[in-house]
Tab-separated table of C-alpha atoms in Angstrom:
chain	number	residue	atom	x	y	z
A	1	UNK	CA	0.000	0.000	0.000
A	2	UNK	CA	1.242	3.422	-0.548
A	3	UNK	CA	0.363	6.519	1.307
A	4	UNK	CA	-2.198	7.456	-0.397
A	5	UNK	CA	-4.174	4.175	-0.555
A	6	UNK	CA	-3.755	3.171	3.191
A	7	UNK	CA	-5.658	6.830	4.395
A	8	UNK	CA	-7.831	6.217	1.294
A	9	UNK	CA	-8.465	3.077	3.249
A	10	UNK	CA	-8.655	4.152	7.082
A	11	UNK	CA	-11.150	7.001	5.237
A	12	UNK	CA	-13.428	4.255	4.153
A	13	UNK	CA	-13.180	2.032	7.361
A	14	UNK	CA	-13.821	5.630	9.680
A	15	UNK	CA	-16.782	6.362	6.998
A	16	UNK	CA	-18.102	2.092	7.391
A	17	UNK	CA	-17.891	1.908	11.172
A	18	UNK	CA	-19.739	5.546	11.448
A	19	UNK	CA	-22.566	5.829	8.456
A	20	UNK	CA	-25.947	6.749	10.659
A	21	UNK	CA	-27.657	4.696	7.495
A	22	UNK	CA	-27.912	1.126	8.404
A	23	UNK	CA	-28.432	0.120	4.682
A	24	UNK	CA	-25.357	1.709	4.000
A	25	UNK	CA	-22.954	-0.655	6.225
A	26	UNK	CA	-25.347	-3.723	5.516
A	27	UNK	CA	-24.490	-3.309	1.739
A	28	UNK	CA	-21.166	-2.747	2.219
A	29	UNK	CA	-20.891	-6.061	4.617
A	30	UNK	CA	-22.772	-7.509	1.249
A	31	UNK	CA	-20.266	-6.436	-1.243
A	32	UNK	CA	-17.256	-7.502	1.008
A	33	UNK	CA	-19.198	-10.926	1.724
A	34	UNK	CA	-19.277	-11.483	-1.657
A	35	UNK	CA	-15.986	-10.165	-2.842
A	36	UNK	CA	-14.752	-12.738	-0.284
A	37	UNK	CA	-16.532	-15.983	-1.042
A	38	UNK	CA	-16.413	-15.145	-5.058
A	39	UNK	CA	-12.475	-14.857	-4.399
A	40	UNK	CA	-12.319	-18.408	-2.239
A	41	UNK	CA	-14.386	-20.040	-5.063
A	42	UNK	CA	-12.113	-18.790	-7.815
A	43	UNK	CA	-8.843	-19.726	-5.991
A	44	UNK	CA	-10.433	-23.144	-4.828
A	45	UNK	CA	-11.624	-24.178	-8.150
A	46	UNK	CA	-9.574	-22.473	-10.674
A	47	UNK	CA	-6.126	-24.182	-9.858
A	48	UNK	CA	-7.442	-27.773	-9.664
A	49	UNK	CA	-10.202	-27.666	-12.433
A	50	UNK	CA	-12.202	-29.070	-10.273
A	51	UNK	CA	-14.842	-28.124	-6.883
A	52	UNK	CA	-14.154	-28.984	-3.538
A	53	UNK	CA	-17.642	-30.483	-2.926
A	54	UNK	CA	-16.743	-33.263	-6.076
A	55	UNK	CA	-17.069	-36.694	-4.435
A	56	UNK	CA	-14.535	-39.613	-5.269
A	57	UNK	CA	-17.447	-41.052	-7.934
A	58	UNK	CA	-17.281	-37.827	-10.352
A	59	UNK	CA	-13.239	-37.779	-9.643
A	60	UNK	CA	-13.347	-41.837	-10.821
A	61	UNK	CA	-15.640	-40.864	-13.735
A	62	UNK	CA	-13.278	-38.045	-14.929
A	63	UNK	CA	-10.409	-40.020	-14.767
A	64	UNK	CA	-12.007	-43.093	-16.035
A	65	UNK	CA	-13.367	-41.047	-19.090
A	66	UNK	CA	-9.850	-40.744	-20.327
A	67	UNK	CA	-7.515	-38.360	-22.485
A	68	UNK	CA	-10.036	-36.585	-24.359
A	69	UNK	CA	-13.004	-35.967	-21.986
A	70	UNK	CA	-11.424	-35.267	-18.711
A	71	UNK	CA	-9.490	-32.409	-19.791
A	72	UNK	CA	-12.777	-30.806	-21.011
A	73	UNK	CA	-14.585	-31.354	-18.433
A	74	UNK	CA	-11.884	-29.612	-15.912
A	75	UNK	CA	-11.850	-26.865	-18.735
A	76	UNK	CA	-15.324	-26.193	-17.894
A	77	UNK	CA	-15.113	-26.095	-14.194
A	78	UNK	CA	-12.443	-23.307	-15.055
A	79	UNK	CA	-14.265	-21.392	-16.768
A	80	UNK	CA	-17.149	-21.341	-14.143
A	81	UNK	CA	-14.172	-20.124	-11.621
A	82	UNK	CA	-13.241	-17.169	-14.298
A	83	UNK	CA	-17.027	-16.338	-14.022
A	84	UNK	CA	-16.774	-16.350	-10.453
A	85	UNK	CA	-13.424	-14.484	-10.481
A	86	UNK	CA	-15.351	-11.928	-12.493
A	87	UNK	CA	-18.181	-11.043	-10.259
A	88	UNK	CA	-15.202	-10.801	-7.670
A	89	UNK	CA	-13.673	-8.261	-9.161
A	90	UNK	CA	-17.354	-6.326	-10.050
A	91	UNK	CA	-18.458	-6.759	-6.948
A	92	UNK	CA	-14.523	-5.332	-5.449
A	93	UNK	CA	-14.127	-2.907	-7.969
A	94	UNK	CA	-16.943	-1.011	-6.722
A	95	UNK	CA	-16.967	-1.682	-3.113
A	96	UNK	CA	-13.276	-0.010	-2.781
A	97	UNK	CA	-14.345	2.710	-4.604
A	98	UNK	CA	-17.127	3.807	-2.467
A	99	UNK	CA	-19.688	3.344	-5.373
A	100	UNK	CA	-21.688	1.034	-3.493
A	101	UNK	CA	-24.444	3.049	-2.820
A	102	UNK	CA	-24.652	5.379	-6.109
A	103	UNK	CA	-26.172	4.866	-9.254
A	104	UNK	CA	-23.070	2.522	-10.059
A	105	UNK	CA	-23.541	0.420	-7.204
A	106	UNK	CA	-27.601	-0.237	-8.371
A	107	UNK	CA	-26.723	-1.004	-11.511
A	108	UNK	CA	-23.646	-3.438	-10.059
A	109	UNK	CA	-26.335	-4.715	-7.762
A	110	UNK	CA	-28.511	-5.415	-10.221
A	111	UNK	CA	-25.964	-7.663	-12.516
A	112	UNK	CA	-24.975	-9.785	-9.304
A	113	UNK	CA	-28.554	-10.317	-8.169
A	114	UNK	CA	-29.335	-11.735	-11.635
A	115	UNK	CA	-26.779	-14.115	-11.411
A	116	UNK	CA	-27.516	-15.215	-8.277
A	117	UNK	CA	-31.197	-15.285	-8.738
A	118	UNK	CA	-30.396	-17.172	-11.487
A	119	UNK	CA	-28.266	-19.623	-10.027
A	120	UNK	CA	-30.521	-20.221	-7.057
A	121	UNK	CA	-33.052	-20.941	-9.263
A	122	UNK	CA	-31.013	-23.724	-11.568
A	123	UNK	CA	-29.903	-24.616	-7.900
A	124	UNK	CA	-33.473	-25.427	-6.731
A	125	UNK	CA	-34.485	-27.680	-9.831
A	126	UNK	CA	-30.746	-29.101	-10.076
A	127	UNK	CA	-30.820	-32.934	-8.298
A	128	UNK	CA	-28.476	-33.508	-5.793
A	129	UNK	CA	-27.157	-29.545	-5.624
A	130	UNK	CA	-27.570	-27.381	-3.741
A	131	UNK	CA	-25.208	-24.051	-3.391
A	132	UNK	CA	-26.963	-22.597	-0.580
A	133	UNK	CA	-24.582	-19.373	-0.864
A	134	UNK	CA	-26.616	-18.110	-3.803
A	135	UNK	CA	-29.621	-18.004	-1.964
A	136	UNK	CA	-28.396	-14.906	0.826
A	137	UNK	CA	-26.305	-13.300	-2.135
A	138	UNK	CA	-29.466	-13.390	-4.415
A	139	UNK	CA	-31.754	-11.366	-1.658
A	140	UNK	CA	-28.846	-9.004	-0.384
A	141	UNK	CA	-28.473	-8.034	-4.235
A	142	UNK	CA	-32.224	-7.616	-4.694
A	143	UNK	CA	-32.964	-5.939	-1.337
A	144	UNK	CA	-30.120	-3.578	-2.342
A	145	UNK	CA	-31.815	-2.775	-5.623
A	146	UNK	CA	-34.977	-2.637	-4.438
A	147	UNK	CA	-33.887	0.002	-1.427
A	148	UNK	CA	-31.510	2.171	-3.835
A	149	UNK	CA	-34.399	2.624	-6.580
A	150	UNK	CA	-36.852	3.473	-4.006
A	151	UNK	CA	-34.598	7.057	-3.145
């Protein structure tokens, strides 16, 4: 950090730990939530091509499916962690700029809600998955749209 990024920083900790609006530090706890568990997923998944939760029958079935499958299917599972790297840095990019609650932050708001939404959905019809992370991120994201368009 330089100098002018670590007061930038104890600025926006001082301005956090006093807002008077509640919605304002319960957003901001949202976007640094999700900036952390979006980060974990990407560094978890990204490396190995493959998610934490996989149990030794899909790791058998990769392996057993040989040179040419295997490889794609780990492809794919990187791709979903470059996804998930993305809304990291979306989600980052405008919680450490203080755009969280401004026009910005809405329209950020509303781009991670519809993924999540999205996801929880496909995760409610999916058989044997459930992510239940998608489920808080999804209403934080639509709560915060919902309370920003209303002012």
């Amino acid at each position: 950090f330089t100098g002018d990024s670590r007061q930038l920083l104890i600025v926006r900790a001082q301005r956090f730990l006093t807002s008077p609006s509640p919605m304002f530090s319960l957003s901001y706890i949202l976007y640094g939530g999700h900036t952390f568990i979006e980060t974990a997923a990407f560094l978890t998944i990204f490396p190995k091509g493959a998610y934490p939760t996989e149990s030794s029958e899909e790791k058998k079935f990769i392996k057993d499916v040989g040179k040419d499958e295997g490889p794609k299917i780990k492809n794919r599972k990187r791709v979903h962690a470059l996804a998930l790297g993305s809304l990291a840095i979306m989600g980052a990019s405008t919680l450490l700029r203080g755009k969280v609650d401004t026009v910005e932050g809405l329209w950020t708001s509303v781009a991670l809600g519809f993924f999540h939404v999205g996801a929880s959905v496909l995760d409610a019809f999916a058989p044997k998955v459930t992510y239940v992370v998608h489920y808080p991120f999804a209403f934080g994201f639509v709560l915060h749209v919902v309370m920003r368009a209303r002012q």
